[in-house]
mmCIF file of C-alpha atoms in Angstrom:
data_model
loop_
_atom_site.group_PDB
_atom_site.id
_atom_site.type_symbol
_atom_site.label_atom_id
_atom_site.label_comp_id
_atom_site.label_asym_id
_atom_site.label_seq_id
_atom_site.Cartn_x
_atom_site.Cartn_y
_atom_site.Cartn_z
ATOM 1 C CA MET A 1 -30.578 27.909 -0.581
ATOM 2 C CA GLU A 2 -33.999 28.147 1.086
ATOM 3 C CA GLN A 3 -34.602 25.412 3.645
ATOM 4 C CA MET A 4 -37.891 23.617 4.259
ATOM 5 C CA ASN A 5 -38.039 21.671 7.562
ATOM 6 C CA GLY A 6 -34.313 21.049 7.335
ATOM 7 C CA LEU A 7 -34.574 19.804 3.719
ATOM 8 C CA SER A 8 -33.614 21.958 0.757
ATOM 9 C CA ILE A 9 -36.197 22.584 -1.941
ATOM 10 C CA TYR A 10 -33.742 21.040 -4.401
ATOM 11 C CA SER A 11 -33.479 17.853 -2.345
ATOM 12 C CA PHE A 12 -37.240 17.728 -1.896
ATOM 13 C CA ARG A 13 -37.832 17.999 -5.629
ATOM 14 C CA LYS A 14 -35.191 15.328 -6.267
ATOM 15 C CA LEU A 15 -36.852 12.998 -3.774
ATOM 16 C CA SER A 16 -40.270 13.692 -5.305
ATOM 17 C CA LEU A 17 -38.981 12.877 -8.773
ATOM 18 C CA LYS A 18 -37.631 9.544 -7.515
ATOM 19 C CA ALA A 19 -40.981 8.795 -5.904
ATOM 20 C CA VAL A 20 -42.794 9.473 -9.184
ATOM 21 C CA VAL A 21 -40.374 7.240 -11.105
ATOM 22 C CA PHE A 22 -40.781 4.519 -8.499
ATOM 23 C CA CYS A 23 -44.580 4.650 -8.724
ATOM 24 C CA LEU A 24 -44.464 4.419 -12.523
ATOM 25 C CA LEU A 25 -42.141 1.418 -12.404
ATOM 26 C CA TYR A 26 -44.327 -0.218 -9.761
ATOM 27 C CA LEU A 27 -47.438 0.166 -11.932
ATOM 28 C CA VAL A 28 -45.684 -1.077 -15.059
ATOM 29 C CA PHE A 29 -43.938 -4.114 -13.607
ATOM 30 C CA LEU A 30 -46.178 -5.206 -10.768
ATOM 31 C CA LEU A 31 -49.458 -5.468 -12.604
ATOM 32 C CA PRO A 32 -50.930 -8.992 -12.355
ATOM 33 C CA VAL A 33 -49.247 -11.454 -14.688
ATOM 34 C CA ARG A 34 -51.529 -12.781 -17.388
ATOM 35 C CA ALA A 35 -52.130 -16.537 -17.302
ATOM 36 C CA GLN A 36 -50.039 -18.540 -19.746
ATOM 37 C CA GLU A 37 -51.711 -20.087 -22.765
ATOM 38 C CA THR A 38 -51.920 -23.866 -22.775
ATOM 39 C CA GLU A 39 -49.459 -25.756 -24.938
ATOM 40 C CA GLY A 40 -50.642 -28.705 -26.980
ATOM 41 C CA ILE A 41 -48.599 -31.911 -26.897
ATOM 42 C CA TYR A 42 -48.919 -34.278 -29.829
ATOM 43 C CA ASP A 43 -48.008 -37.855 -30.625
ATOM 44 C CA GLN A 44 -46.058 -38.957 -33.704
ATOM 45 C CA LYS A 45 -49.262 -39.006 -35.764
ATOM 46 C CA GLY A 46 -50.029 -35.407 -34.887
ATOM 47 C CA VAL A 47 -52.889 -36.256 -32.524
ATOM 48 C CA GLU A 48 -53.087 -34.079 -29.428
ATOM 49 C CA ILE A 49 -52.694 -36.209 -26.311
ATOM 50 C CA ASN A 50 -52.220 -33.641 -23.551
ATOM 51 C CA ARG A 51 -52.014 -29.983 -22.710
ATOM 52 C CA LEU A 52 -49.696 -28.290 -20.240
ATOM 53 C CA ARG A 53 -49.868 -24.785 -18.862
ATOM 54 C CA LEU A 54 -47.179 -23.004 -16.875
ATOM 55 C CA VAL A 55 -49.084 -21.569 -13.926
ATOM 56 C CA THR A 56 -46.321 -20.091 -11.789
ATOM 57 C CA LYS A 57 -42.636 -20.149 -10.989
ATOM 58 C CA PHE A 58 -40.433 -19.164 -8.103
ATOM 59 C CA PRO A 59 -38.863 -16.719 -8.086
ATOM 60 C CA THR A 60 -41.079 -14.795 -10.509
ATOM 61 C CA GLU A 61 -40.068 -11.779 -12.538
ATOM 62 C CA LYS A 62 -42.602 -9.861 -10.476
ATOM 63 C CA SER A 63 -40.906 -10.829 -7.235
ATOM 64 C CA LYS A 64 -37.515 -9.855 -8.639
ATOM 65 C CA VAL A 65 -38.809 -6.377 -9.528
ATOM 66 C CA GLU A 66 -40.445 -6.151 -6.137
ATOM 67 C CA VAL A 67 -37.144 -6.931 -4.461
ATOM 68 C CA ASN A 68 -35.235 -4.480 -6.614
ATOM 69 C CA LEU A 69 -37.651 -1.563 -6.181
ATOM 70 C CA VAL A 70 -39.878 -1.942 -3.158
ATOM 71 C CA ASP A 71 -37.215 -3.385 -0.892
ATOM 72 C CA ARG A 72 -34.778 -0.637 -1.786
ATOM 73 C CA ILE A 73 -37.268 1.958 -0.542
ATOM 74 C CA ALA A 74 -37.882 -0.125 2.573
ATOM 75 C CA GLU A 75 -34.149 -0.461 3.135
ATOM 76 C CA PHE A 76 -33.820 3.328 3.181
ATOM 77 C CA PHE A 77 -36.204 3.566 6.136
ATOM 78 C CA PHE A 78 -35.806 0.229 7.932
ATOM 79 C CA GLY A 79 -32.382 -1.078 6.950
ATOM 80 C CA LYS A 80 -31.373 -3.784 4.507
ATOM 81 C CA LYS A 81 -33.332 -7.047 4.407
ATOM 82 C CA GLU A 82 -32.088 -9.876 2.269
ATOM 83 C CA ALA A 83 -34.677 -11.478 -0.024
ATOM 84 C CA ILE A 84 -34.466 -15.254 -0.221
ATOM 85 C CA VAL A 85 -34.297 -16.667 -3.727
ATOM 86 C CA LEU A 86 -33.130 -20.031 -5.001
ATOM 87 C CA SER A 87 -29.585 -21.091 -5.859
ATOM 88 C CA LYS A 88 -29.591 -24.776 -6.843
ATOM 89 C CA PRO A 89 -32.982 -26.365 -6.082
ATOM 90 C CA ILE A 90 -32.876 -30.153 -6.041
ATOM 91 C CA SER A 91 -36.221 -31.484 -4.805
ATOM 92 C CA VAL A 92 -39.754 -30.246 -4.150
ATOM 93 C CA PHE A 93 -42.655 -31.248 -1.946
ATOM 94 C CA ALA A 94 -45.897 -29.351 -2.546
ATOM 95 C CA GLU A 95 -49.323 -28.879 -1.040
ATOM 96 C CA ASN A 96 -50.477 -26.617 -3.880
ATOM 97 C CA PRO A 97 -48.921 -24.032 -6.231
ATOM 98 C CA ASP A 98 -49.118 -21.379 -3.517
ATOM 99 C CA SER A 99 -47.468 -23.492 -0.823
ATOM 100 C CA PHE A 100 -44.476 -25.764 -1.356
ATOM 101 C CA TRP A 101 -41.104 -26.730 0.107
ATOM 102 C CA VAL A 102 -37.775 -26.779 -1.731
ATOM 103 C CA LEU A 103 -34.463 -28.454 -0.914
ATOM 104 C CA ASP A 104 -31.722 -26.189 -2.214
ATOM 105 C CA GLN A 105 -28.124 -27.458 -2.324
ATOM 106 C CA GLY A 106 -26.770 -24.011 -3.109
ATOM 107 C CA LEU A 107 -28.421 -22.466 -0.063
ATOM 108 C CA GLY A 108 -27.714 -25.612 1.954
ATOM 109 C CA SER A 109 -31.194 -25.420 3.406
ATOM 110 C CA LEU A 110 -34.870 -26.217 3.186
ATOM 111 C CA LEU A 111 -37.007 -23.345 1.935
ATOM 112 C CA LYS A 112 -40.740 -22.779 2.409
ATOM 113 C CA VAL A 113 -42.400 -20.881 -0.436
ATOM 114 C CA GLN A 114 -45.728 -19.403 0.588
ATOM 115 C CA ASP A 115 -47.639 -17.089 -1.762
ATOM 116 C CA GLY A 116 -44.492 -16.318 -3.713
ATOM 117 C CA VAL A 117 -42.313 -15.546 -0.686
ATOM 118 C CA GLY A 118 -39.440 -17.802 0.366
ATOM 119 C CA GLU A 119 -38.466 -18.362 3.986
ATOM 120 C CA ILE A 120 -35.910 -20.615 5.679
ATOM 121 C CA PRO A 121 -37.168 -22.328 8.876
ATOM 122 C CA GLN A 122 -35.740 -20.862 12.071
ATOM 123 C CA SER A 123 -34.403 -24.241 13.160
ATOM 124 C CA PHE A 124 -31.886 -24.352 10.286
ATOM 125 C CA HIS A 125 -28.675 -23.200 11.929
ATOM 126 C CA GLN A 126 -26.148 -24.876 9.642
ATOM 127 C CA HIS A 127 -25.390 -25.261 5.955
ATOM 128 C CA TYR A 128 -26.180 -28.723 4.575
ATOM 129 C CA THR A 129 -23.978 -29.489 1.584
ATOM 130 C CA SER A 130 -25.763 -32.470 0.019
ATOM 131 C CA LEU A 131 -29.535 -32.302 0.412
ATOM 132 C CA VAL A 132 -31.291 -34.687 -1.967
ATOM 133 C CA GLY A 133 -34.762 -36.103 -1.217
ATOM 134 C CA ILE A 134 -37.846 -34.902 0.640
ATOM 135 C CA CYS A 135 -41.231 -36.339 1.612
ATOM 136 C CA ALA A 136 -44.014 -35.723 4.124
ATOM 137 C CA LEU A 137 -45.439 -37.875 6.940
ATOM 138 C CA PRO A 138 -49.169 -38.061 7.728
ATOM 139 C CA GLN A 139 -48.729 -35.927 10.875
ATOM 140 C CA GLY A 140 -47.440 -33.113 8.677
ATOM 141 C CA ASP A 141 -43.750 -33.524 9.460
ATOM 142 C CA LEU A 142 -41.190 -33.406 6.659
ATOM 143 C CA LEU A 143 -38.328 -35.841 6.141
ATOM 144 C CA PHE A 144 -35.289 -35.026 4.039
ATOM 145 C CA THR A 145 -31.985 -36.743 3.287
ATOM 146 C CA GLU A 146 -28.438 -35.405 3.602
ATOM 147 C CA SER A 147 -26.292 -37.819 1.611
ATOM 148 C CA ARG A 148 -22.897 -36.534 2.753
ATOM 149 C CA LEU A 149 -23.806 -36.697 6.447
ATOM 150 C CA ASN A 150 -25.525 -40.074 5.864
ATOM 151 C CA LYS A 151 -28.591 -38.909 7.773
ATOM 152 C CA VAL A 152 -32.328 -38.370 7.482
ATOM 153 C CA PHE A 153 -33.709 -35.289 9.234
ATOM 154 C CA LYS A 154 -37.219 -34.575 10.435
ATOM 155 C CA LEU A 155 -38.823 -31.119 10.481
ATOM 156 C CA ASN A 156 -42.112 -30.347 12.145
ATOM 157 C CA LYS A 157 -44.139 -28.164 9.771
ATOM 158 C CA ASP A 158 -45.903 -26.430 12.646
ATOM 159 C CA GLU A 159 -44.186 -23.055 12.664
ATOM 160 C CA SER A 160 -44.784 -22.644 16.391
ATOM 161 C CA ALA A 161 -42.775 -25.808 17.043
ATOM 162 C CA ASP A 162 -40.284 -25.727 14.148
ATOM 163 C CA LYS A 163 -38.024 -28.471 15.500
ATOM 164 C CA LEU A 164 -35.306 -30.141 13.469
ATOM 165 C CA LEU A 165 -34.384 -33.642 14.629
ATOM 166 C CA GLU A 166 -32.552 -36.654 13.267
ATOM 167 C CA PHE A 167 -35.157 -39.204 12.194
ATOM 168 C CA CYS A 168 -33.327 -42.528 12.595
ATOM 169 C CA PRO A 169 -30.111 -41.880 14.559
ATOM 170 C CA ALA A 170 -29.629 -45.562 15.432
ATOM 171 C CA VAL A 171 -29.656 -46.645 11.780
ATOM 172 C CA LYS A 172 -26.393 -46.530 9.848
ATOM 173 C CA LEU A 173 -27.122 -45.281 6.338
ATOM 174 C CA ASP A 174 -24.693 -45.015 3.433
ATOM 175 C CA GLN A 175 -25.392 -42.097 1.077
ATOM 176 C CA PRO A 176 -29.167 -41.742 1.531
ATOM 177 C CA THR A 177 -30.709 -39.933 -1.434
ATOM 178 C CA GLY A 178 -34.289 -40.578 -2.503
ATOM 179 C CA ILE A 179 -36.979 -40.837 0.152
ATOM 180 C CA ALA A 180 -40.736 -41.493 0.008
ATOM 181 C CA PHE A 181 -43.595 -42.303 2.373
ATOM 182 C CA SER A 182 -45.987 -45.190 1.733
ATOM 183 C CA SER A 183 -49.438 -44.176 2.965
ATOM 184 C CA LEU A 184 -50.636 -47.725 2.313
ATOM 185 C CA LYS A 185 -48.084 -49.331 4.649
ATOM 186 C CA ASN A 186 -47.116 -46.384 6.887
ATOM 187 C CA GLU A 187 -43.494 -46.949 5.908
ATOM 188 C CA VAL A 188 -40.601 -44.707 4.919
ATOM 189 C CA TRP A 189 -38.501 -45.918 2.003
ATOM 190 C CA VAL A 190 -34.943 -44.574 1.733
ATOM 191 C CA VAL A 191 -32.528 -45.151 -1.156
ATOM 192 C CA GLU A 192 -28.972 -45.953 -0.054
ATOM 193 C CA THR A 193 -27.133 -45.126 -3.251
ATOM 194 C CA ALA A 194 -23.671 -46.295 -2.148
ATOM 195 C CA LEU A 195 -25.058 -49.695 -1.057
ATOM 196 C CA HIS A 196 -27.273 -50.098 -4.149
ATOM 197 C CA ARG A 197 -30.322 -50.896 -2.071
ATOM 198 C CA ILE A 198 -33.520 -49.578 -0.470
ATOM 199 C CA THR A 199 -34.007 -49.466 3.308
ATOM 200 C CA VAL A 200 -37.569 -49.532 4.610
ATOM 201 C CA LEU A 201 -38.255 -47.902 8.010
ATOM 202 C CA ASP A 202 -41.266 -47.631 10.270
ATOM 203 C CA LEU A 203 -42.548 -44.282 11.562
ATOM 204 C CA GLN A 204 -40.232 -44.554 14.587
ATOM 205 C CA GLY A 205 -37.184 -44.848 12.316
ATOM 206 C CA LYS A 206 -36.574 -48.560 12.896
ATOM 207 C CA VAL A 207 -35.479 -50.828 10.045
ATOM 208 C CA ILE A 208 -38.156 -53.145 8.698
ATOM 209 C CA ARG A 209 -36.218 -54.650 5.792
ATOM 210 C CA HIS A 210 -33.638 -54.021 3.073
ATOM 211 C CA ILE A 211 -34.351 -54.473 -0.617
ATOM 212 C CA GLY A 212 -31.850 -55.080 -3.388
ATOM 213 C CA LYS A 213 -28.150 -55.438 -4.080
ATOM 214 C CA ARG A 214 -25.768 -54.369 -6.828
ATOM 215 C CA GLY A 215 -26.401 -55.856 -10.248
ATOM 216 C CA ASP A 216 -28.452 -55.496 -13.401
ATOM 217 C CA GLY A 217 -31.238 -58.006 -12.814
ATOM 218 C CA PRO A 218 -34.653 -57.535 -11.185
ATOM 219 C CA LEU A 219 -34.338 -56.126 -7.651
ATOM 220 C CA GLU A 220 -30.682 -55.354 -8.408
ATOM 221 C CA PHE A 221 -29.494 -51.772 -8.664
ATOM 222 C CA ASN A 222 -26.550 -49.734 -9.855
ATOM 223 C CA PHE A 223 -26.418 -46.450 -7.948
ATOM 224 C CA PRO A 224 -30.170 -45.891 -7.518
ATOM 225 C CA THR A 225 -31.217 -42.351 -6.627
ATOM 226 C CA PHE A 226 -34.762 -41.004 -6.572
ATOM 227 C CA LEU A 227 -37.977 -42.899 -5.878
ATOM 228 C CA TRP A 228 -41.721 -42.258 -5.748
ATOM 229 C CA ILE A 229 -44.605 -44.143 -4.094
ATOM 230 C CA ASP A 230 -48.122 -43.657 -5.442
ATOM 231 C CA LYS A 231 -51.363 -43.905 -3.469
ATOM 232 C CA SER A 232 -51.846 -47.566 -4.397
ATOM 233 C CA GLY A 233 -48.468 -48.409 -2.838
ATOM 234 C CA LEU A 234 -46.532 -48.986 -6.070
ATOM 235 C CA VAL A 235 -42.881 -47.973 -5.763
ATOM 236 C CA TYR A 236 -40.984 -46.429 -8.689
ATOM 237 C CA ILE A 237 -37.181 -46.419 -8.354
ATOM 238 C CA VAL A 238 -34.722 -44.618 -10.615
ATOM 239 C CA ASP A 239 -31.971 -47.209 -11.145
ATOM 240 C CA ALA A 240 -29.685 -44.459 -12.397
ATOM 241 C CA MET A 241 -26.574 -46.199 -13.689
ATOM 242 C CA ASN A 242 -28.598 -49.075 -15.098
ATOM 243 C CA PHE A 243 -30.501 -46.333 -16.972
ATOM 244 C CA ARG A 244 -33.902 -47.722 -16.120
ATOM 245 C CA VAL A 245 -36.843 -47.591 -13.736
ATOM 246 C CA GLN A 246 -37.880 -50.535 -11.562
ATOM 247 C CA ILE A 247 -41.446 -50.825 -10.280
ATOM 248 C CA LEU A 248 -42.131 -52.766 -7.071
ATOM 249 C CA ASN A 249 -45.286 -53.532 -5.128
ATOM 250 C CA SER A 250 -45.858 -52.336 -1.573
ATOM 251 C CA GLU A 251 -44.115 -55.433 -0.192
ATOM 252 C CA GLY A 252 -40.980 -54.729 -2.207
ATOM 253 C CA GLU A 253 -41.603 -57.467 -4.767
ATOM 254 C CA PHE A 254 -40.548 -56.897 -8.354
ATOM 255 C CA ILE A 255 -43.280 -56.046 -10.869
ATOM 256 C CA SER A 256 -41.577 -54.655 -13.956
ATOM 257 C CA MET A 257 -38.826 -52.421 -15.303
ATOM 258 C CA PHE A 258 -38.215 -50.312 -18.375
ATOM 259 C CA GLY A 259 -35.601 -48.054 -19.917
ATOM 260 C CA GLU A 260 -32.106 -48.143 -21.399
ATOM 261 C CA ILE A 261 -29.268 -45.761 -22.145
ATOM 262 C CA GLY A 262 -29.524 -43.646 -25.277
ATOM 263 C CA ASP A 263 -29.491 -40.150 -26.705
ATOM 264 C CA ALA A 264 -33.013 -40.020 -28.126
ATOM 265 C CA THR A 265 -36.485 -39.566 -26.679
ATOM 266 C CA GLY A 266 -37.683 -42.608 -24.777
ATOM 267 C CA TYR A 267 -34.146 -43.431 -23.635
ATOM 268 C CA PHE A 268 -32.259 -42.237 -20.547
ATOM 269 C CA SER A 269 -29.046 -40.272 -20.244
ATOM 270 C CA ARG A 270 -29.063 -38.862 -16.688
ATOM 271 C CA PRO A 271 -32.404 -39.874 -15.115
ATOM 272 C CA LYS A 272 -33.169 -37.970 -11.917
ATOM 273 C CA GLY A 273 -36.499 -37.248 -10.218
ATOM 274 C CA ILE A 274 -39.599 -39.363 -10.747
ATOM 275 C CA ALA A 275 -43.338 -38.957 -10.075
ATOM 276 C CA THR A 276 -46.722 -40.179 -11.314
ATOM 277 C CA ASP A 277 -49.920 -38.317 -12.124
ATOM 278 C CA SER A 278 -53.490 -39.336 -11.273
ATOM 279 C CA PHE A 279 -53.778 -41.261 -14.552
ATOM 280 C CA GLY A 280 -50.840 -43.540 -13.804
ATOM 281 C CA ASN A 281 -48.432 -41.887 -16.233
ATOM 282 C CA ILE A 282 -44.781 -41.853 -15.105
ATOM 283 C CA TYR A 283 -42.742 -38.633 -15.289
ATOM 284 C CA ILE A 284 -38.938 -38.818 -15.260
ATOM 285 C CA VAL A 285 -36.587 -35.851 -15.265
ATOM 286 C CA ASP A 286 -33.497 -36.302 -17.422
ATOM 287 C CA ALA A 287 -30.830 -33.733 -16.612
ATOM 288 C CA LEU A 288 -28.783 -34.071 -19.794
ATOM 289 C CA PHE A 289 -31.885 -33.911 -21.985
ATOM 290 C CA HIS A 290 -32.996 -30.834 -19.978
ATOM 291 C CA ALA A 291 -36.482 -32.301 -20.149
ATOM 292 C CA VAL A 292 -39.206 -34.344 -18.496
ATOM 293 C CA GLN A 293 -40.117 -37.594 -20.260
ATOM 294 C CA ILE A 294 -43.510 -39.206 -19.739
ATOM 295 C CA PHE A 295 -44.243 -42.931 -20.010
ATOM 296 C CA ASP A 296 -47.445 -44.898 -19.558
ATOM 297 C CA LYS A 297 -47.892 -47.419 -16.741
ATOM 298 C CA ASN A 298 -46.361 -50.119 -18.954
ATOM 299 C CA GLY A 299 -43.219 -48.121 -19.632
ATOM 300 C CA ASN A 300 -44.134 -47.033 -23.172
ATOM 301 C CA PHE A 301 -42.823 -43.588 -24.112
ATOM 302 C CA LEU A 302 -45.578 -41.023 -24.622
ATOM 303 C CA TYR A 303 -44.051 -37.570 -24.990
ATOM 304 C CA TYR A 304 -41.758 -35.066 -23.310
ATOM 305 C CA PHE A 305 -41.730 -31.392 -22.442
ATOM 306 C CA GLY A 306 -38.917 -28.939 -21.833
ATOM 307 C CA GLY A 307 -35.624 -28.595 -23.663
ATOM 308 C CA GLN A 308 -32.542 -26.572 -22.836
ATOM 309 C CA GLY A 309 -33.008 -22.869 -22.251
ATOM 310 C CA ARG A 310 -33.850 -20.116 -19.809
ATOM 311 C CA LYS A 311 -37.274 -19.143 -21.107
ATOM 312 C CA ASP A 312 -40.490 -20.291 -19.449
ATOM 313 C CA GLY A 313 -41.071 -23.991 -20.020
ATOM 314 C CA LYS A 314 -37.388 -24.669 -20.688
ATOM 315 C CA PHE A 315 -34.868 -26.217 -18.277
ATOM 316 C CA TRP A 316 -31.158 -26.288 -17.516
ATOM 317 C CA LEU A 317 -29.998 -29.501 -15.824
ATOM 318 C CA PRO A 318 -33.272 -30.085 -13.938
ATOM 319 C CA THR A 319 -33.310 -32.555 -11.045
ATOM 320 C CA GLY A 320 -36.415 -33.106 -8.934
ATOM 321 C CA ILE A 321 -40.118 -33.400 -9.714
ATOM 322 C CA PHE A 322 -43.319 -33.581 -7.665
ATOM 323 C CA ILE A 323 -46.950 -34.006 -8.753
ATOM 324 C CA ASP A 324 -49.739 -33.110 -6.328
ATOM 325 C CA ASP A 325 -53.252 -34.552 -6.043
ATOM 326 C CA ASN A 326 -54.608 -32.060 -8.584
ATOM 327 C CA ASP A 327 -51.966 -32.879 -11.213
ATOM 328 C CA PHE A 328 -49.917 -29.745 -10.756
ATOM 329 C CA ILE A 329 -46.352 -30.606 -11.785
ATOM 330 C CA TYR A 330 -43.422 -29.010 -9.919
ATOM 331 C CA VAL A 331 -39.968 -29.204 -11.537
ATOM 332 C CA ALA A 332 -36.720 -28.239 -9.802
ATOM 333 C CA ASP A 333 -35.008 -26.374 -12.636
ATOM 334 C CA SER A 334 -31.676 -26.586 -10.852
ATOM 335 C CA TYR A 335 -29.261 -24.522 -12.919
ATOM 336 C CA ASN A 336 -31.882 -21.930 -13.795
ATOM 337 C CA SER A 337 -32.274 -21.521 -10.012
ATOM 338 C CA ARG A 338 -36.052 -21.787 -10.042
ATOM 339 C CA ILE A 339 -39.091 -23.978 -9.564
ATOM 340 C CA GLN A 340 -41.514 -24.145 -12.491
ATOM 341 C CA VAL A 341 -45.093 -25.273 -11.843
ATOM 342 C CA PHE A 342 -47.234 -26.661 -14.658
ATOM 343 C CA GLN A 343 -50.870 -27.710 -14.779
ATOM 344 C CA LEU A 344 -51.808 -30.886 -16.601
ATOM 345 C CA ILE A 345 -54.884 -30.452 -18.788
ATOM 346 C CA ASN A 346 -56.646 -33.556 -20.167
ATOM 347 C CA GLY A 347 -54.528 -36.243 -18.560
ATOM 348 C CA ARG A 348 -56.122 -39.299 -20.168
ATOM 349 C CA LEU A 349 -54.606 -40.233 -23.489
ATOM 350 C CA ASN A 350 -57.579 -41.863 -25.186
ATOM 351 C CA ASP A 351 -60.742 -43.816 -24.542
ATOM 352 C CA ASN A 352 -58.868 -47.124 -24.600
ATOM 353 C CA ASP A 353 -56.848 -46.027 -21.549
ATOM 354 C CA LYS A 354 -59.826 -46.498 -19.227
ATOM 355 C CA ASP A 355 -59.513 -49.381 -16.793
#
């Protein structure tokens, strides 16, 4: 057969055909994704009280196609490069929908997602088997808990530094899970699930005080897990096996609590992550409901979104939640191996909700 620069005409035509097919697939699948329509959410009387819109997710279908097609071509020339996707995301901390961090128990690592691309920090040299909670400090560092190692780790977000250190090595913790930073008090609050209490630390990792003991009364807990601190200093604690949420002030004093076990909306089955939006509404992930339930500041049930499934807007045993300053809602959809990001439209329920 006639040769052309060491390549047969047959091989050249075969390669050209593949290139044409690749280009067609690229154009079909990698066109910009159209924005999702907003979804109305209604109360029991049929009055619309909110709107949610799914704005992005990670990984996206686009990124999966890009990995399957573009990277295969790149692998032919430059060798194989593994794309990082999620396995079992547990918690999220976000700056905005284009830049957020994910704790993934399946990967055993922290993952930075920037513009739809996931990357593991260079300082992560081992597999962490029980990552749970994450928060940020004012200097930009990240703190995250490893409940099996009984430690809190600190990561500098500056990529040039990228140092991973133990945050409070002198403090003996027992199954640390939820973690949050109080900007009002410059304190770090850590849930010690096995001890049924909260430990409050300063920015140097020294113990300031402990809060709580095992029980079912105010300031008593039964395997607490996640917590959230809003900008006013209020602390929201998921008292998991008491099937309720306790709200404390910035000093750790009891304010209120709500919730009970049940299998209907407004009740709890497996409460997990917790967060609040800019209107004071409280969002609680319930893994067995495969949904996010929303309550007002007084603990009254408002509505929910989600439900079991793999389609957009559905969840499968979700765990963590984060809400940023612009009311973008990030949900760790754990067993669907993805993060879904929603935008809250019209957060105020009615005119009577104004303070």
